[in-house]
PDB file of C-alpha atoms in Angstrom:
ATOM      1  CA  GLU A  20      62.781 -48.055 124.847  1.00 64.00           C
ATOM      2  CA  LYS A  21      61.571 -50.162 121.914  1.00 67.00           C
ATOM      3  CA  MET A  22      59.073 -51.913 124.188  1.00 68.00           C
ATOM      4  CA  ARG A  23      57.780 -48.548 125.389  1.00 68.00           C
ATOM      5  CA  GLU A  24      57.337 -47.339 121.802  1.00 71.00           C
ATOM      6  CA  SER A  25      55.538 -50.566 120.889  1.00 67.00           C
ATOM      7  CA  LEU A  26      53.158 -50.159 123.830  1.00 70.00           C
ATOM      8  CA  LEU A  27      52.435 -46.550 122.884  1.00 69.00           C
ATOM      9  CA  GLU A  28      51.769 -47.555 119.277  1.00 64.00           C
ATOM     10  CA  ALA A  29      49.446 -50.344 120.422  1.00 64.00           C
ATOM     11  CA  LYS A  30      47.551 -47.872 122.615  1.00 68.00           C
ATOM     12  CA  ARG A  31      47.240 -45.425 119.719  1.00 68.00           C
ATOM     13  CA  GLU A  32      45.888 -48.143 117.430  1.00 58.00           C
ATOM     14  CA  THR A  33      43.399 -49.270 120.088  1.00 62.00           C
ATOM     15  CA  TRP A  34      42.207 -45.694 120.625  1.00 61.00           C
ATOM     16  CA  GLN A  35      41.836 -45.123 116.879  1.00 59.00           C
ATOM     17  CA  MET A  36      39.848 -48.349 116.528  1.00 56.00           C
ATOM     18  CA  MET A  37      37.563 -47.395 119.435  1.00 63.00           C
ATOM     19  CA  GLU A  38      37.076 -43.892 118.035  1.00 63.00           C
ATOM     20  CA  ALA A  39      36.230 -45.287 114.588  1.00 60.00           C
ATOM     21  CA  ARG A  40      33.721 -47.685 116.144  1.00 61.00           C
ATOM     22  CA  ARG A  41      32.177 -44.832 118.157  1.00 62.00           C
ATOM     23  CA  ARG A  42      31.730 -42.727 115.000  1.00 61.00           C
ATOM     24  CA  LEU A  43      30.283 -45.699 113.152  1.00 57.00           C
ATOM     25  CA  ASN A  44      27.768 -46.449 115.909  1.00 59.00           C
ATOM     26  CA  ALA A  45      26.768 -42.787 116.131  1.00 57.00           C
ATOM     27  CA  ALA A  46      26.249 -42.571 112.363  1.00 53.00           C
ATOM     28  CA  PHE A  47      24.257 -45.806 112.371  1.00 56.00           C
ATOM     29  CA  ALA A  48      21.994 -44.602 115.198  1.00 59.00           C
ATOM     30  CA  HIS A  49      21.474 -41.255 113.445  1.00 53.00           C
ATOM     31  CA  ASP A  50      20.442 -42.867 110.168  1.00 56.00           C
ATOM     32  CA  LEU A  51      18.011 -45.225 111.891  1.00 65.00           C
ATOM     33  CA  ARG A  52      15.948 -42.326 113.218  1.00 68.00           C
ATOM     34  CA  THR A  53      14.404 -41.259 109.905  1.00 64.00           C
ATOM     35  CA  PRO A  54      12.998 -44.633 108.764  1.00 71.00           C
ATOM     36  CA  LEU A  55      11.818 -45.403 112.311  1.00 78.00           C
ATOM     37  CA  THR A  56      10.057 -42.037 112.548  1.00 79.00           C
ATOM     38  CA  VAL A  57       8.392 -42.569 109.165  1.00 78.00           C
ATOM     39  CA  LEU A  58       7.283 -46.086 110.108  1.00 83.00           C
ATOM     40  CA  ARG A  59       5.841 -44.819 113.393  1.00 85.00           C
ATOM     41  CA  GLY A  60       3.875 -42.181 111.475  1.00 85.00           C
ATOM     42  CA  TYR A  61       2.479 -44.718 109.006  1.00 86.00           C
ATOM     43  CA  CYS A  62       1.643 -47.129 111.825  1.00 88.00           C
ATOM     44  CA  ASP A  63      -0.205 -44.453 113.826  1.00 88.00           C
ATOM     45  CA  PHE A  64      -2.093 -43.453 110.680  1.00 87.00           C
ATOM     46  CA  LEU A  65      -3.288 -47.011 110.031  1.00 89.00           C
ATOM     47  CA  LEU A  66      -4.150 -47.678 113.682  1.00 89.00           C
ATOM     48  CA  LYS A  67      -6.248 -44.533 113.797  1.00 88.00           C
ATOM     49  CA  TYR A  68      -8.163 -44.718 110.531  1.00 87.00           C
ATOM     50  CA  VAL A  69      -8.443 -48.410 109.574  1.00 88.00           C
ATOM     51  CA  PRO A  70     -10.646 -49.378 112.576  1.00 87.00           C
ATOM     52  CA  GLU A  71     -12.926 -46.440 111.785  1.00 83.00           C
ATOM     53  CA  GLY A  72     -13.165 -47.425 108.128  1.00 85.00           C
ATOM     54  CA  LYS A  73     -12.068 -43.953 107.068  1.00 85.00           C
ATOM     55  CA  ILE A  74      -9.498 -44.996 104.465  1.00 85.00           C
ATOM     56  CA  SER A  75      -9.966 -47.013 101.316  1.00 89.00           C
ATOM     57  CA  GLU A  76      -8.391 -50.389 100.686  1.00 87.00           C
ATOM     58  CA  GLU A  77      -6.281 -48.762  97.976  1.00 89.00           C
ATOM     59  CA  LYS A  78      -4.918 -46.173 100.438  1.00 88.00           C
ATOM     60  CA  ALA A  79      -4.190 -48.854 103.041  1.00 89.00           C
ATOM     61  CA  ILE A  80      -2.270 -50.962 100.515  1.00 89.00           C
ATOM     62  CA  SER A  81      -0.364 -47.884  99.335  1.00 87.00           C
ATOM     63  CA  THR A  82       0.620 -47.088 102.931  1.00 87.00           C
ATOM     64  CA  LEU A  83       1.722 -50.675 103.568  1.00 89.00           C
ATOM     65  CA  SER A  84       3.822 -50.599 100.391  1.00 87.00           C
ATOM     66  CA  ALA A  85       5.528 -47.420 101.591  1.00 82.00           C
ATOM     67  CA  MET A  86       6.187 -49.076 104.959  1.00 84.00           C
ATOM     68  CA  ASP A  87       7.706 -52.065 103.172  1.00 84.00           C
ATOM     69  CA  VAL A  88      10.221 -49.771 101.450  1.00 76.00           C
ATOM     70  CA  TYR A  89      11.385 -48.391 104.794  1.00 76.00           C
ATOM     71  CA  LEU A  90      11.511 -51.849 106.368  1.00 81.00           C
ATOM     72  CA  LYS A  91      13.817 -52.983 103.571  1.00 76.00           C
ATOM     73  CA  ARG A  92      15.929 -49.914 104.206  1.00 69.00           C
ATOM     74  CA  LEU A  93      16.231 -50.870 107.886  1.00 74.00           C
ATOM     75  CA  GLU A  94      17.188 -54.412 106.896  1.00 73.00           C
ATOM     76  CA  GLY A  95      19.827 -52.966 104.597  1.00 66.00           C
ATOM     77  CA  TYR A  96      21.246 -50.763 107.350  1.00 62.00           C
ATOM     78  CA  THR A  97      21.500 -53.748 109.678  1.00 67.00           C
ATOM     79  CA  ALA A  98      23.280 -55.813 107.032  1.00 65.00           C
ATOM     80  CA  THR A  99      25.753 -53.036 106.223  1.00 62.00           C
ATOM     81  CA  MET A 100      26.522 -52.494 109.907  1.00 62.00           C
ATOM     82  CA  SER A 101      27.425 -56.157 110.251  1.00 62.00           C
ATOM     83  CA  SER A 102      29.534 -56.023 107.082  1.00 62.00           C
ATOM     84  CA  LEU A 103      31.411 -52.918 108.232  1.00 62.00           C
ATOM     85  CA  GLN A 104      32.292 -54.494 111.560  1.00 63.00           C
ATOM     86  CA  LYS A 105      33.716 -57.483 109.689  1.00 64.00           C
ATOM     87  CA  LEU A 106      35.677 -55.173 107.383  1.00 65.00           C
ATOM     88  CA  GLU A 107      37.222 -53.393 110.362  1.00 67.00           C
ATOM     89  CA  GLU A 108      38.552 -56.721 111.600  1.00 68.00           C
ATOM     90  CA  ILE A 109      39.785 -58.034 108.251  1.00 71.00           C
ATOM     91  CA  GLU A 110      43.463 -58.926 107.926  1.00 77.00           C
ATOM     92  CA  LEU A 111      45.351 -58.050 104.748  1.00 81.00           C
ATOM     93  CA  SER A 112      46.749 -60.843 102.591  1.00 85.00           C
ATOM     94  CA  PRO A 113      49.455 -59.121 100.534  1.00 89.00           C
ATOM     95  CA  GLU A 114      51.011 -60.802  97.526  1.00 90.00           C
ATOM     96  CA  GLU A 115      53.436 -59.961  94.754  1.00 93.00           C
ATOM     97  CA  VAL A 116      51.556 -58.470  91.821  1.00 92.00           C
ATOM     98  CA  SER A 117      53.086 -56.958  88.715  1.00 93.00           C
ATOM     99  CA  PHE A 118      51.897 -53.452  87.870  1.00 94.00           C
ATOM    100  CA  GLU A 119      50.882 -54.728  84.438  1.00 94.00           C
ATOM    101  CA  ARG A 120      48.685 -57.440  85.949  1.00 91.00           C
ATOM    102  CA  LEU A 121      47.061 -54.960  88.330  1.00 93.00           C
ATOM    103  CA  CYS A 122      46.159 -52.659  85.435  1.00 92.00           C
ATOM    104  CA  ASP A 123      44.758 -55.605  83.466  1.00 89.00           C
ATOM    105  CA  GLU A 124      42.636 -56.648  86.457  1.00 87.00           C
ATOM    106  CA  ILE A 125      41.261 -53.116  86.776  1.00 88.00           C
ATOM    107  CA  LYS A 126      40.458 -52.873  83.066  1.00 85.00           C
ATOM    108  CA  ASN A 127      38.714 -56.255  83.232  1.00 77.00           C
ATOM    109  CA  ILE A 128      36.267 -55.163  85.932  1.00 74.00           C
ATOM    110  CA  PRO A 129      32.822 -56.029  84.485  1.00 60.00           C
ATOM    111  CA  VAL A 130      31.589 -53.504  81.950  1.00 53.00           C
ATOM    112  CA  MET A 131      28.169 -53.551  83.658  1.00 52.00           C
ATOM    113  CA  LEU A 132      29.654 -51.374  86.399  1.00 59.00           C
ATOM    114  CA  THR A 133      30.327 -48.613  83.902  1.00 59.00           C
ATOM    115  CA  SER A 134      26.872 -48.756  82.296  1.00 62.00           C
ATOM    116  CA  ASN A 135      26.881 -46.758  79.061  1.00 75.00           C
ATOM    117  CA  LYS A 136      29.488 -44.271  80.269  1.00 78.00           C
ATOM    118  CA  LYS A 137      32.824 -43.935  78.511  1.00 84.00           C
ATOM    119  CA  VAL A 138      35.801 -44.967  80.663  1.00 86.00           C
ATOM    120  CA  ASP A 139      39.191 -43.440  79.903  1.00 89.00           C
ATOM    121  CA  PHE A 140      42.050 -45.403  81.531  1.00 92.00           C
ATOM    122  CA  HIS A 141      45.598 -44.119  82.040  1.00 93.00           C
ATOM    123  CA  SER A 142      48.504 -45.803  83.822  1.00 94.00           C
ATOM    124  CA  SER A 143      52.038 -44.874  84.792  1.00 93.00           C
ATOM    125  CA  GLY A 144      54.402 -47.235  86.555  1.00 90.00           C
ATOM    126  CA  ASN A 145      56.096 -50.609  86.398  1.00 89.00           C
ATOM    127  CA  GLY A 146      57.675 -53.314  88.497  1.00 90.00           C
ATOM    128  CA  VAL A 147      56.313 -55.681  91.110  1.00 91.00           C
ATOM    129  CA  LEU A 148      54.015 -54.450  93.884  1.00 92.00           C
ATOM    130  CA  TYR A 149      53.387 -56.106  97.234  1.00 92.00           C
ATOM    131  CA  VAL A 150      49.713 -55.413  97.936  1.00 92.00           C
ATOM    132  CA  ASP A 151      46.461 -57.090  98.920  1.00 88.00           C
ATOM    133  CA  LEU A 152      45.026 -57.385  95.418  1.00 88.00           C
ATOM    134  CA  SER A 153      41.448 -58.149  96.476  1.00 85.00           C
ATOM    135  CA  THR A 154      41.393 -55.063  98.726  1.00 85.00           C
ATOM    136  CA  VAL A 155      42.709 -52.839  95.945  1.00 90.00           C
ATOM    137  CA  LEU A 156      40.187 -54.175  93.425  1.00 88.00           C
ATOM    138  CA  GLN A 157      37.283 -53.906  95.878  1.00 83.00           C
ATOM    139  CA  THR A 158      38.201 -50.281  96.481  1.00 87.00           C
ATOM    140  CA  TYR A 159      38.362 -49.590  92.752  1.00 90.00           C
ATOM    141  CA  GLU A 160      34.967 -51.232  92.175  1.00 85.00           C
ATOM    142  CA  ASN A 161      33.407 -49.010  94.840  1.00 83.00           C
ATOM    143  CA  LEU A 162      34.989 -45.884  93.370  1.00 88.00           C
ATOM    144  CA  VAL A 163      34.026 -46.581  89.766  1.00 88.00           C
ATOM    145  CA  SER A 164      30.443 -47.613  90.592  1.00 84.00           C
ATOM    146  CA  ASN A 165      30.086 -44.393  92.581  1.00 83.00           C
ATOM    147  CA  ALA A 166      31.500 -42.301  89.721  1.00 88.00           C
ATOM    148  CA  VAL A 167      29.187 -43.929  87.165  1.00 85.00           C
ATOM    149  CA  ARG A 168      26.144 -42.909  89.216  1.00 84.00           C
ATOM    150  CA  TYR A 169      27.016 -39.220  88.904  1.00 85.00           C
ATOM    151  CA  ALA A 170      28.895 -38.994  85.595  1.00 89.00           C
ATOM    152  CA  GLU A 171      27.233 -37.251  82.684  1.00 89.00           C
ATOM    153  CA  ASN A 172      29.154 -39.054  79.951  1.00 89.00           C
ATOM    154  CA  GLU A 173      32.647 -40.017  81.057  1.00 89.00           C
ATOM    155  CA  VAL A 174      34.654 -41.569  83.878  1.00 90.00           C
ATOM    156  CA  ARG A 175      38.431 -41.078  83.988  1.00 91.00           C
ATOM    157  CA  VAL A 176      40.651 -43.626  85.725  1.00 93.00           C
ATOM    158  CA  SER A 177      44.365 -43.392  86.407  1.00 94.00           C
ATOM    159  CA  CYS A 178      46.626 -45.939  88.062  1.00 95.00           C
ATOM    160  CA  VAL A 179      50.025 -44.603  89.120  1.00 95.00           C
ATOM    161  CA  VAL A 180      52.943 -45.941  91.146  1.00 94.00           C
ATOM    162  CA  LYS A 181      55.306 -43.365  92.609  1.00 91.00           C
ATOM    163  CA  ASP A 182      57.481 -43.229  95.737  1.00 89.00           C
ATOM    164  CA  ALA A 183      56.288 -46.628  97.014  1.00 90.00           C
ATOM    165  CA  VAL A 184      52.634 -45.580  96.798  1.00 93.00           C
ATOM    166  CA  LEU A 185      49.988 -46.987  94.472  1.00 94.00           C
ATOM    167  CA  SER A 186      47.417 -44.304  93.616  1.00 95.00           C
ATOM    168  CA  ILE A 187      44.156 -45.105  91.858  1.00 95.00           C
ATOM    169  CA  THR A 188      42.175 -42.031  90.868  1.00 95.00           C
ATOM    170  CA  VAL A 189      38.593 -42.143  89.606  1.00 93.00           C
ATOM    171  CA  ALA A 190      37.024 -38.915  88.338  1.00 92.00           C
ATOM    172  CA  ASP A 191      33.747 -38.117  86.603  1.00 91.00           C
ATOM    173  CA  ASP A 192      32.263 -35.237  84.624  1.00 90.00           C
ATOM    174  CA  GLY A 193      29.234 -34.899  86.890  1.00 89.00           C
ATOM    175  CA  PRO A 194      28.260 -32.043  89.229  1.00 88.00           C
ATOM    176  CA  GLY A 195      31.049 -32.766  91.716  1.00 87.00           C
ATOM    177  CA  PHE A 196      30.945 -32.823  95.504  1.00 87.00           C
ATOM    178  CA  THR A 197      29.139 -30.227  97.573  1.00 85.00           C
ATOM    179  CA  GLN A 198      31.145 -28.443 100.271  1.00 87.00           C
ATOM    180  CA  GLU A 199      29.503 -30.663 102.874  1.00 86.00           C
ATOM    181  CA  ALA A 200      30.370 -33.792 100.899  1.00 85.00           C
ATOM    182  CA  LEU A 201      33.998 -32.719 100.513  1.00 84.00           C
ATOM    183  CA  LYS A 202      34.244 -32.801 104.306  1.00 86.00           C
ATOM    184  CA  ASN A 203      32.097 -35.835 105.054  1.00 82.00           C
ATOM    185  CA  ALA A 204      31.824 -38.058 101.955  1.00 82.00           C
ATOM    186  CA  ALA A 205      34.136 -40.705 103.443  1.00 80.00           C
ATOM    187  CA  GLU A 206      32.298 -40.813 106.779  1.00 79.00           C
ATOM    188  CA  PRO A 207      29.999 -43.806 107.444  1.00 71.00           C
ATOM    189  CA  TYR A 208      26.381 -43.407 106.310  1.00 68.00           C
ATOM    190  CA  PHE A 209      26.918 -39.940 104.850  1.00 73.00           C
ATOM    191  CA  ARG A 210      24.585 -39.160 101.962  1.00 65.00           C
ATOM    192  CA  ALA A 211      24.252 -35.926 100.039  1.00 61.00           C
ATOM    193  CA  GLU A 212      20.849 -34.243 100.218  1.00 57.00           C
ATOM    194  CA  LYS A 213      20.019 -35.273  96.645  1.00 54.00           C
ATOM    195  CA  ASP A 214      20.526 -38.941  97.603  1.00 51.00           C
ATOM    196  CA  MET A 215      18.246 -38.976 100.643  1.00 46.00           C
ATOM    197  CA  SER A 216      15.353 -40.530  98.721  1.00 49.00           C
ATOM    198  CA  ASP A 217      17.543 -43.305  97.282  1.00 50.00           C
ATOM    199  CA  VAL A 218      16.846 -46.266  99.567  1.00 47.00           C
ATOM    200  CA  ALA A 219      19.210 -48.532  97.614  1.00 47.00           C
ATOM    201  CA  HIS A 220      22.336 -46.691  98.778  1.00 51.00           C
ATOM    202  CA  PHE A 221      23.386 -46.267 102.393  1.00 51.00           C
ATOM    203  CA  GLY A 222      26.341 -43.902 102.167  1.00 66.00           C
ATOM    204  CA  ILE A 223      29.079 -46.383 103.045  1.00 74.00           C
ATOM    205  CA  GLY A 224      30.901 -46.848  99.714  1.00 78.00           C
ATOM    206  CA  LEU A 225      33.575 -44.194 100.230  1.00 86.00           C
ATOM    207  CA  TYR A 226      33.870 -45.085 103.908  1.00 84.00           C
ATOM    208  CA  ILE A 227      34.715 -48.664 102.903  1.00 82.00           C
ATOM    209  CA  CYS A 228      37.287 -47.307 100.445  1.00 87.00           C
ATOM    210  CA  ARG A 229      38.834 -45.159 103.171  1.00 88.00           C
ATOM    211  CA  LEU A 230      38.924 -48.115 105.536  1.00 84.00           C
ATOM    212  CA  MET A 231      40.668 -50.298 102.950  1.00 85.00           C
ATOM    213  CA  CYS A 232      43.217 -47.580 102.159  1.00 90.00           C
ATOM    214  CA  GLU A 233      44.012 -46.987 105.825  1.00 87.00           C
ATOM    215  CA  LYS A 234      44.466 -50.707 106.431  1.00 85.00           C
ATOM    216  CA  HIS A 235      46.983 -50.565 103.604  1.00 88.00           C
ATOM    217  CA  GLY A 236      48.856 -47.676 105.235  1.00 88.00           C
ATOM    218  CA  GLY A 237      47.375 -45.171 102.800  1.00 92.00           C
ATOM    219  CA  SER A 238      44.568 -42.642 102.560  1.00 93.00           C
ATOM    220  CA  LEU A 239      41.516 -41.583 100.571  1.00 93.00           C
ATOM    221  CA  VAL A 240      41.468 -38.085  99.044  1.00 92.00           C
ATOM    222  CA  VAL A 241      38.145 -36.518  98.021  1.00 92.00           C
ATOM    223  CA  GLU A 242      38.158 -33.384  95.843  1.00 91.00           C
ATOM    224  CA  ASN A 243      36.594 -31.609  92.865  1.00 91.00           C
ATOM    225  CA  ALA A 244      38.252 -31.278  89.466  1.00 84.00           C
ATOM    226  CA  ALA A 245      35.781 -30.644  86.619  1.00 80.00           C
ATOM    227  CA  GLY A 246      33.504 -33.041  88.494  1.00 86.00           C
ATOM    228  CA  ALA A 247      34.095 -35.348  91.437  1.00 89.00           C
ATOM    229  CA  LYS A 248      37.549 -36.851  91.897  1.00 90.00           C
ATOM    230  CA  VAL A 249      38.574 -39.483  94.441  1.00 92.00           C
ATOM    231  CA  THR A 250      42.069 -40.908  94.865  1.00 93.00           C
ATOM    232  CA  ALA A 251      42.781 -44.109  96.777  1.00 93.00           C
ATOM    233  CA  ASN A 252      46.384 -44.257  97.979  1.00 93.00           C
ATOM    234  CA  PHE A 253      47.872 -47.604  99.026  1.00 93.00           C
ATOM    235  CA  ALA A 254      51.312 -47.875 100.576  1.00 90.00           C
ATOM    236  CA  ILE A 255      53.210 -50.644  98.802  1.00 86.00           C
ATOM    237  CA  LEU A 256      53.885 -53.032 101.650  1.00 72.00           C
ATOM    238  CA  LYS A 257      57.262 -54.516 102.463  1.00 68.00           C
ATOM    239  CA  HIS A 258      57.931 -58.210 102.820  1.00 58.00           C
ATOM    240  CA  GLU A 259      58.069 -59.257 106.461  1.00 54.00           C
TER     241      GLU A 259
END
């Protein structure tokens, strides 16, 4: 019976991994269409008018500069796709970490991430945790850098341990998530409409956070509360 349950669990995990990869590939293909379409348009424009001498050198250089922006965006997409595939395969390396040390590590994250925004930190908990510290800190860095982008003046951070779960919540006083973002913010390559022109961000930050939480037996919760609020839940692992 135990062997049967183990086989069923292995099948479920394999199916979930395949489904996650399918969604990732679909999102990647979808997001490639826009820059490729734009590049094709610019290319057709140059091929048509440059030979006829109908555009100025200034216009040609301007068009090439615009193409360069989209080429860099494509390069970025390719790099993130490779990184995400590696993240999916990463193995956790849990260690004993005191709650006090974890909070100190979080508070010592470089100030440059928080720009000129005020960061209010609150913690509640104690004892020794058994977690993958680098995974937890990477998740926090993604959450706080995301919050800083949208905050008006303040970012609120709380770190709480309760019922064998470590919860790190990062909230901001910005406009909050749209209804579409509440549903899809943690999906790969999702970007809100107002971010579509930002070629420096690819819409994978919260997806990475979700992936890290799920690897840790937890979850990522996206909601609004006087601004955007995201909670990363990590199950405190047990010693094998």
